[in-house]
Amino acid sequence: MRDKRWAKWALLGLGIGLILYGAATGQATGTLRKAILICLECMGLGA
Amino acid sequence: MKRQSRRTLIQCLAALGQNAYIPGFFRGVIFQGKSKLLCVPGLNCYSCPGALGACPIGSLQAALGQRTGRFPAYVLGTLLLFGVLLGRLVCGFLCPFGLLQDLLARVPLPKLKVPRWLDRPLRYGKYAVLFLLVALALLMAEPVFCKYLCPAGLLEAGLPLTSLNPSFAALRGPLFYLKLGILVVIVLLALFVARPFCKYLCPLGAFYGLFNGVGFYRLQVTEEKCVHCGRCAAACPMDVDVVHHPNSPECIRCGRCLDACPHDALSAGFRCK
């Protein structure tokens, strides 16, 4: 039980850390650029 | 208001909130504002004309498929955050495709119970889909899940945009009809089997399920009150043995077991300790 308590706080910290690192290194805008374009694959269009 | 009515209301508000760019549905275009850079918690296609945010699975594939060699920290961090805070509460309350399946389950038709010998191996299907989408995004630099399997993409993006925009309608080909076939099969299955996509195919549910056992949102059984009547397990749409595995990776936190328990032996909520 004690381990699980430690694990959830550690995972929460890791999640927030990754988001902040990703945002600081431009991933939030860079890697998600596709989201603002029409994704033809998602729609089942194209080859 | 009863728990299940309240849940349906939250599901509807979540689906509307994530797809609130109404002009997109009339003009056949997608929203391109800054909120699109944030991942939403559920399976909600970012090419839906109304989508205000990005699908985390689509974003993960896009990030992996860029082949920059960079670790997709932003998307994984977001998935981790939703996972540890909410787990599969996302499936039960916030996912628009989950809402669709719940609504289809309400159609008064005979409901089928998938036999255990078939159900058990099929449940691993969603983990296989999760593994394959990551592996193939890395190897082929293609959003394989979105392209070949995701029924939400066709329902929320493909069907409205090809109906509204003739330039998209001209691009319909074999892939479109393959995905349409998958969507029809899932919709038909959902009329008879509860949440078939969530049980067997959804990679997002597979990921969030990993956190049900360690996350902040917990289901607890008070042993002193439980008389082992089995009503909770019978009420569970995901066929979870609630008393023995209250935080099973399969539990979507819908709360039907809480309603079914006549002795208040079950409780659910966020626990910091």
Tab-separated table of C-alpha atoms in Angstrom:
chain	number	residue	atom	x	y	z
A	1	MET	CA	0.000	0.000	0.000
A	2	ARG	CA	2.821	2.344	0.897
A	3	ASP	CA	4.536	1.636	-2.434
A	4	LYS	CA	1.372	2.440	-4.384
A	5	ARG	CA	0.988	5.735	-2.558
A	6	TRP	CA	4.537	6.636	-3.489
A	7	ALA	CA	3.995	5.451	-7.076
A	8	LYS	CA	0.992	7.654	-7.839
A	9	TRP	CA	2.711	10.804	-6.643
A	10	ALA	CA	5.824	9.844	-8.582
A	11	LEU	CA	3.753	9.243	-11.746
A	12	LEU	CA	1.955	12.550	-11.268
A	13	GLY	CA	5.286	14.338	-10.935
A	14	LEU	CA	6.658	12.528	-13.974
A	15	GLY	CA	3.591	13.441	-16.048
A	16	ILE	CA	3.798	17.125	-15.128
A	17	GLY	CA	7.560	17.089	-15.675
A	18	LEU	CA	7.209	15.581	-19.148
A	19	ILE	CA	4.537	18.125	-20.125
A	20	LEU	CA	6.692	21.024	-18.948
A	21	TYR	CA	9.774	19.616	-20.678
A	22	GLY	CA	7.776	19.008	-23.871
A	23	ALA	CA	6.309	22.503	-23.783
A	24	ALA	CA	9.706	24.091	-23.051
A	25	THR	CA	11.354	22.281	-25.973
A	26	GLY	CA	8.638	23.287	-28.417
A	27	GLN	CA	6.997	19.877	-28.712
A	28	ALA	CA	3.581	21.256	-27.790
A	29	THR	CA	3.572	23.350	-30.931
A	30	GLY	CA	5.930	21.311	-33.064
A	31	THR	CA	4.744	17.736	-32.738
A	32	LEU	CA	1.079	18.614	-32.546
A	33	ARG	CA	1.071	20.743	-35.669
A	34	LYS	CA	-0.731	17.915	-37.401
A	35	ALA	CA	-3.747	18.521	-35.191
A	36	ILE	CA	-4.460	21.809	-36.910
A	37	LEU	CA	-4.233	20.296	-40.383
A	38	ILE	CA	-6.864	18.102	-41.952
A	39	CYS	CA	-5.756	14.516	-41.251
A	40	LEU	CA	-6.813	12.616	-44.356
A	41	GLU	CA	-5.764	9.267	-42.849
A	42	CYS	CA	-8.066	9.818	-39.858
A	43	MET	CA	-10.951	10.357	-42.257
A	44	GLY	CA	-10.135	7.261	-44.278
A	45	LEU	CA	-9.275	9.332	-47.331
A	46	GLY	CA	-6.330	9.099	-49.652
A	47	ALA	CA	-4.190	6.078	-50.512
B	1	MET	CA	-30.486	13.302	-10.100
B	2	LYS	CA	-29.584	9.616	-10.258
B	3	ARG	CA	-25.958	8.613	-10.729
B	4	GLN	CA	-26.407	7.191	-14.240
B	5	SER	CA	-28.437	10.192	-15.437
B	6	ARG	CA	-25.755	12.456	-14.036
B	7	ARG	CA	-23.099	10.416	-15.827
B	8	THR	CA	-24.960	10.660	-19.151
B	9	LEU	CA	-25.249	14.410	-18.683
B	10	ILE	CA	-21.505	14.696	-17.991
B	11	GLN	CA	-20.746	12.499	-21.031
B	12	CYS	CA	-22.916	14.724	-23.273
B	13	LEU	CA	-21.360	17.915	-21.908
B	14	ALA	CA	-17.864	16.457	-22.364
B	15	ALA	CA	-18.609	15.428	-25.957
B	16	LEU	CA	-20.080	18.852	-26.749
B	17	GLY	CA	-17.311	20.695	-24.919
B	18	GLN	CA	-14.599	18.873	-26.848
B	19	ASN	CA	-16.382	19.597	-30.157
B	20	ALA	CA	-17.716	23.067	-29.521
B	21	TYR	CA	-16.512	24.739	-32.735
B	22	ILE	CA	-20.017	24.766	-34.210
B	23	PRO	CA	-19.222	26.767	-37.407
B	24	GLY	CA	-17.009	23.866	-38.516
B	25	PHE	CA	-20.061	21.630	-38.850
B	26	PHE	CA	-21.720	24.115	-41.211
B	27	ARG	CA	-18.713	25.134	-43.269
B	28	GLY	CA	-16.966	21.749	-43.511
B	29	VAL	CA	-13.675	23.071	-42.114
B	30	ILE	CA	-11.747	22.249	-38.954
B	31	PHE	CA	-10.858	24.491	-36.022
B	32	GLN	CA	-7.260	25.752	-36.116
B	33	GLY	CA	-7.006	27.745	-32.895
B	34	LYS	CA	-4.360	27.397	-30.182
B	35	SER	CA	-6.437	25.065	-27.987
B	36	LYS	CA	-5.822	22.413	-30.674
B	37	LEU	CA	-2.317	22.085	-29.272
B	38	LEU	CA	-3.739	20.603	-26.055
B	39	CYS	CA	-4.640	16.921	-25.916
B	40	VAL	CA	-8.150	16.032	-24.798
B	41	PRO	CA	-8.493	13.012	-22.486
B	42	GLY	CA	-10.731	10.802	-24.672
B	43	LEU	CA	-10.768	9.385	-28.185
B	44	ASN	CA	-11.914	12.492	-30.037
B	45	CYS	CA	-10.599	12.926	-33.576
B	46	TYR	CA	-8.692	16.168	-34.157
B	47	SER	CA	-10.069	16.328	-37.667
B	48	CYS	CA	-13.651	16.524	-36.398
B	49	PRO	CA	-14.986	19.859	-37.673
B	50	GLY	CA	-15.887	20.885	-34.129
B	51	ALA	CA	-12.814	19.568	-32.264
B	52	LEU	CA	-11.189	22.146	-30.010
B	53	GLY	CA	-8.358	19.855	-28.905
B	54	ALA	CA	-6.179	17.039	-30.185
B	55	CYS	CA	-6.752	13.300	-29.830
B	56	PRO	CA	-3.993	11.898	-27.601
B	57	ILE	CA	-3.617	8.724	-29.684
B	58	GLY	CA	-3.445	10.654	-32.952
B	59	SER	CA	-0.960	13.055	-31.366
B	60	LEU	CA	1.186	10.199	-30.058
B	61	GLN	CA	1.352	8.657	-33.521
B	62	ALA	CA	2.114	12.027	-35.114
B	63	ALA	CA	4.884	12.685	-32.587
B	64	LEU	CA	6.432	9.223	-33.013
B	65	GLY	CA	6.055	9.309	-36.778
B	66	GLN	CA	8.023	12.507	-37.181
B	67	ARG	CA	11.255	10.493	-36.830
B	68	THR	CA	13.096	13.371	-35.226
B	69	GLY	CA	14.542	10.978	-32.666
B	70	ARG	CA	13.015	13.097	-29.915
B	71	PHE	CA	11.173	11.463	-27.070
B	72	PRO	CA	7.463	12.471	-27.341
B	73	ALA	CA	7.522	13.984	-23.861
B	74	TYR	CA	4.580	16.341	-24.225
B	75	VAL	CA	2.024	13.767	-25.423
B	76	LEU	CA	3.261	11.013	-23.090
B	77	GLY	CA	3.226	13.428	-20.152
B	78	THR	CA	-0.374	14.365	-20.940
B	79	LEU	CA	-1.390	10.707	-21.193
B	80	LEU	CA	0.402	9.958	-17.931
B	81	LEU	CA	-1.298	12.877	-16.182
B	82	PHE	CA	-4.796	11.839	-17.306
B	83	GLY	CA	-3.950	8.208	-16.514
B	84	VAL	CA	-2.768	8.739	-12.961
B	85	LEU	CA	-5.413	11.332	-12.079
B	86	LEU	CA	-8.437	9.688	-13.707
B	87	GLY	CA	-7.526	6.254	-15.093
B	88	ARG	CA	-10.463	4.775	-16.981
B	89	LEU	CA	-12.823	7.322	-15.441
B	90	VAL	CA	-12.066	9.013	-18.781
B	91	CYS	CA	-13.741	6.073	-20.586
B	92	GLY	CA	-16.819	6.164	-18.388
B	93	PHE	CA	-17.351	9.928	-18.306
B	94	LEU	CA	-15.326	11.877	-20.868
B	95	CYS	CA	-14.920	9.821	-24.058
B	96	PRO	CA	-17.377	10.714	-26.860
B	97	PHE	CA	-17.017	7.281	-28.463
B	98	GLY	CA	-17.833	5.690	-25.113
B	99	LEU	CA	-20.981	7.821	-24.968
B	100	LEU	CA	-22.024	6.585	-28.407
B	101	GLN	CA	-21.635	2.963	-27.298
B	102	ASP	CA	-23.560	3.615	-24.079
B	103	LEU	CA	-26.416	5.151	-26.071
B	104	LEU	CA	-26.454	2.200	-28.476
B	105	ALA	CA	-26.583	-0.172	-25.494
B	106	ARG	CA	-29.852	1.489	-24.446
B	107	VAL	CA	-31.633	0.328	-27.610
B	108	PRO	CA	-34.064	-2.309	-26.340
B	109	LEU	CA	-32.581	-5.381	-28.008
B	110	PRO	CA	-31.504	-8.657	-26.418
B	111	LYS	CA	-28.052	-8.260	-24.864
B	112	LEU	CA	-25.428	-10.921	-25.435
B	113	LYS	CA	-22.792	-12.122	-23.014
B	114	VAL	CA	-19.585	-13.019	-24.838
B	115	PRO	CA	-18.507	-16.481	-23.617
B	116	ARG	CA	-15.528	-16.403	-21.286
B	117	TRP	CA	-13.336	-18.541	-23.559
B	118	LEU	CA	-13.703	-15.923	-26.297
B	119	ASP	CA	-13.918	-12.812	-24.129
B	120	ARG	CA	-10.665	-13.369	-22.192
B	121	PRO	CA	-8.279	-13.588	-25.178
B	122	LEU	CA	-10.096	-10.804	-27.047
B	123	ARG	CA	-9.518	-8.437	-24.104
B	124	TYR	CA	-5.794	-8.553	-24.892
B	125	GLY	CA	-6.631	-7.143	-28.330
B	126	LYS	CA	-6.509	-3.556	-27.067
B	127	TYR	CA	-3.001	-4.065	-25.675
B	128	ALA	CA	-1.918	-5.521	-29.028
B	129	VAL	CA	-3.405	-2.470	-30.797
B	130	LEU	CA	-1.530	-0.141	-28.394
B	131	PHE	CA	1.763	-1.966	-28.966
B	132	LEU	CA	1.304	-2.110	-32.734
B	133	LEU	CA	0.358	1.546	-33.120
B	134	VAL	CA	3.514	2.616	-31.277
B	135	ALA	CA	5.736	0.137	-33.139
B	136	LEU	CA	4.289	0.899	-36.571
B	137	ALA	CA	4.337	4.669	-36.008
B	138	LEU	CA	8.067	4.336	-35.280
B	139	LEU	CA	8.777	1.949	-38.160
B	140	MET	CA	6.498	3.298	-40.880
B	141	ALA	CA	6.059	6.924	-39.765
B	142	GLU	CA	2.344	6.516	-40.378
B	143	PRO	CA	-0.663	6.938	-38.076
B	144	VAL	CA	-1.660	3.304	-38.624
B	145	PHE	CA	-4.394	3.243	-35.961
B	146	CYS	CA	-6.048	6.404	-37.299
B	147	LYS	CA	-5.709	5.258	-40.882
B	148	TYR	CA	-6.902	1.659	-40.709
B	149	LEU	CA	-8.865	1.145	-37.514
B	150	CYS	CA	-10.101	4.202	-35.607
B	151	PRO	CA	-13.906	4.332	-35.948
B	152	ALA	CA	-14.068	7.698	-34.154
B	153	GLY	CA	-12.050	9.316	-36.954
B	154	LEU	CA	-14.515	8.228	-39.596
B	155	LEU	CA	-17.569	9.024	-37.500
B	156	GLU	CA	-16.447	12.435	-36.261
B	157	ALA	CA	-14.312	13.597	-39.187
B	158	GLY	CA	-14.715	11.442	-42.304
B	159	LEU	CA	-18.501	11.326	-42.473
B	160	PRO	CA	-19.240	14.995	-41.644
B	161	LEU	CA	-16.425	16.454	-43.746
B	162	THR	CA	-17.092	14.321	-46.836
B	163	SER	CA	-20.796	15.174	-46.540
B	164	LEU	CA	-20.181	18.907	-46.146
B	165	ASN	CA	-17.199	19.454	-48.406
B	166	PRO	CA	-17.319	18.154	-52.017
B	167	SER	CA	-13.520	18.286	-52.366
B	168	PHE	CA	-13.240	15.682	-49.593
B	169	ALA	CA	-16.101	13.627	-50.983
B	170	ALA	CA	-14.104	13.164	-54.196
B	171	LEU	CA	-11.317	11.472	-52.208
B	172	ARG	CA	-13.474	8.612	-50.958
B	173	GLY	CA	-11.819	5.340	-51.879
B	174	PRO	CA	-11.325	1.751	-50.646
B	175	LEU	CA	-9.829	2.936	-47.363
B	176	PHE	CA	-12.915	5.014	-46.606
B	177	TYR	CA	-15.208	2.056	-47.208
B	178	LEU	CA	-12.949	-0.268	-45.178
B	179	LYS	CA	-13.217	2.108	-42.226
B	180	LEU	CA	-16.933	2.528	-42.811
B	181	GLY	CA	-17.262	-1.266	-42.606
B	182	ILE	CA	-15.340	-1.293	-39.292
B	183	LEU	CA	-17.562	1.470	-37.910
B	184	VAL	CA	-20.748	-0.347	-38.963
B	185	VAL	CA	-19.541	-3.593	-37.348
B	186	ILE	CA	-18.720	-1.787	-34.082
B	187	VAL	CA	-22.049	0.059	-34.069
B	188	LEU	CA	-23.953	-3.192	-34.687
B	189	LEU	CA	-21.951	-5.001	-32.007
B	190	ALA	CA	-22.613	-2.192	-29.519
B	191	LEU	CA	-26.346	-2.817	-29.905
B	192	PHE	CA	-25.898	-6.291	-28.426
B	193	VAL	CA	-22.641	-6.210	-26.416
B	194	ALA	CA	-21.748	-3.449	-23.937
B	195	ARG	CA	-18.804	-1.269	-25.011
B	196	PRO	CA	-17.223	-3.691	-27.521
B	197	PHE	CA	-14.664	-1.173	-28.792
B	198	CYS	CA	-13.569	-0.276	-25.238
B	199	LYS	CA	-13.310	-3.925	-24.227
B	200	TYR	CA	-11.406	-5.280	-27.185
B	201	LEU	CA	-9.795	-2.608	-29.345
B	202	CYS	CA	-9.291	0.798	-27.732
B	203	PRO	CA	-5.572	1.562	-27.184
B	204	LEU	CA	-6.417	4.575	-25.047
B	205	GLY	CA	-8.497	2.428	-22.691
B	206	ALA	CA	-5.644	-0.082	-22.574
B	207	PHE	CA	-3.227	2.673	-21.543
B	208	TYR	CA	-5.509	4.271	-18.946
B	209	GLY	CA	-6.412	0.850	-17.543
B	210	LEU	CA	-2.781	0.392	-16.497
B	211	PHE	CA	-3.317	3.215	-13.985
B	212	ASN	CA	-6.564	1.968	-12.420
B	213	GLY	CA	-4.538	0.060	-9.822
B	214	VAL	CA	-2.228	2.914	-8.832
B	215	GLY	CA	-4.079	6.148	-9.702
B	216	PHE	CA	-5.833	8.687	-7.523
B	217	TYR	CA	-9.376	7.563	-8.377
B	218	ARG	CA	-10.169	4.359	-6.484
B	219	LEU	CA	-13.044	1.999	-5.944
B	220	GLN	CA	-13.122	0.438	-2.466
B	221	VAL	CA	-14.971	-2.522	-1.025
B	222	THR	CA	-15.901	-2.488	2.660
B	223	GLU	CA	-15.506	-6.164	3.518
B	224	GLU	CA	-17.640	-5.921	6.674
B	225	LYS	CA	-20.662	-4.732	4.668
B	226	CYS	CA	-20.262	-7.024	1.635
B	227	VAL	CA	-22.494	-10.121	1.678
B	228	HIS	CA	-21.096	-11.432	-1.639
B	229	CYS	CA	-24.495	-11.337	-3.329
B	230	GLY	CA	-22.845	-10.771	-6.738
B	231	ARG	CA	-25.160	-7.930	-7.782
B	232	CYS	CA	-22.226	-5.593	-8.457
B	233	ALA	CA	-20.579	-8.042	-10.863
B	234	ALA	CA	-23.915	-8.747	-12.567
B	235	ALA	CA	-24.510	-5.013	-13.113
B	236	CYS	CA	-21.031	-4.345	-14.513
B	237	PRO	CA	-21.056	-3.685	-18.280
B	238	MET	CA	-17.350	-4.562	-18.443
B	239	ASP	CA	-17.871	-7.888	-16.613
B	240	VAL	CA	-15.501	-7.011	-13.774
B	241	ASP	CA	-15.470	-9.141	-10.622
B	242	VAL	CA	-15.899	-5.979	-8.541
B	243	VAL	CA	-15.479	-7.469	-5.048
B	244	HIS	CA	-12.195	-9.207	-5.841
B	245	HIS	CA	-10.801	-6.705	-8.371
B	246	PRO	CA	-12.337	-3.285	-7.640
B	247	ASN	CA	-9.521	-1.523	-9.489
B	248	SER	CA	-9.300	-3.881	-12.446
B	249	PRO	CA	-7.834	-2.385	-15.653
B	250	GLU	CA	-11.176	-3.216	-17.283
B	251	CYS	CA	-13.247	-1.008	-14.937
B	252	ILE	CA	-14.473	2.157	-16.695
B	253	ARG	CA	-15.710	3.670	-13.387
B	254	CYS	CA	-19.293	3.975	-14.614
B	255	GLY	CA	-20.636	3.411	-11.100
B	256	ARG	CA	-23.285	0.830	-11.990
B	257	CYS	CA	-21.873	-1.461	-9.273
B	258	LEU	CA	-22.359	1.324	-6.709
B	259	ASP	CA	-26.011	1.615	-7.722
B	260	ALA	CA	-26.489	-2.154	-7.624
B	261	CYS	CA	-25.038	-2.743	-4.149
B	262	PRO	CA	-27.913	-2.994	-1.611
B	263	HIS	CA	-25.556	-2.712	1.383
B	264	ASP	CA	-23.444	0.328	0.430
B	265	ALA	CA	-20.369	-1.874	0.530
B	266	LEU	CA	-18.763	-0.025	-2.381
B	267	SER	CA	-17.403	3.490	-2.487
B	268	ALA	CA	-15.499	5.431	-5.114
B	269	GLY	CA	-13.599	8.674	-5.190
B	270	PHE	CA	-10.281	10.447	-5.346
B	271	ARG	CA	-7.892	9.345	-2.642
B	272	CYS	CA	-4.615	11.111	-1.989
B	273	LYS	CA	-3.377	8.506	0.516
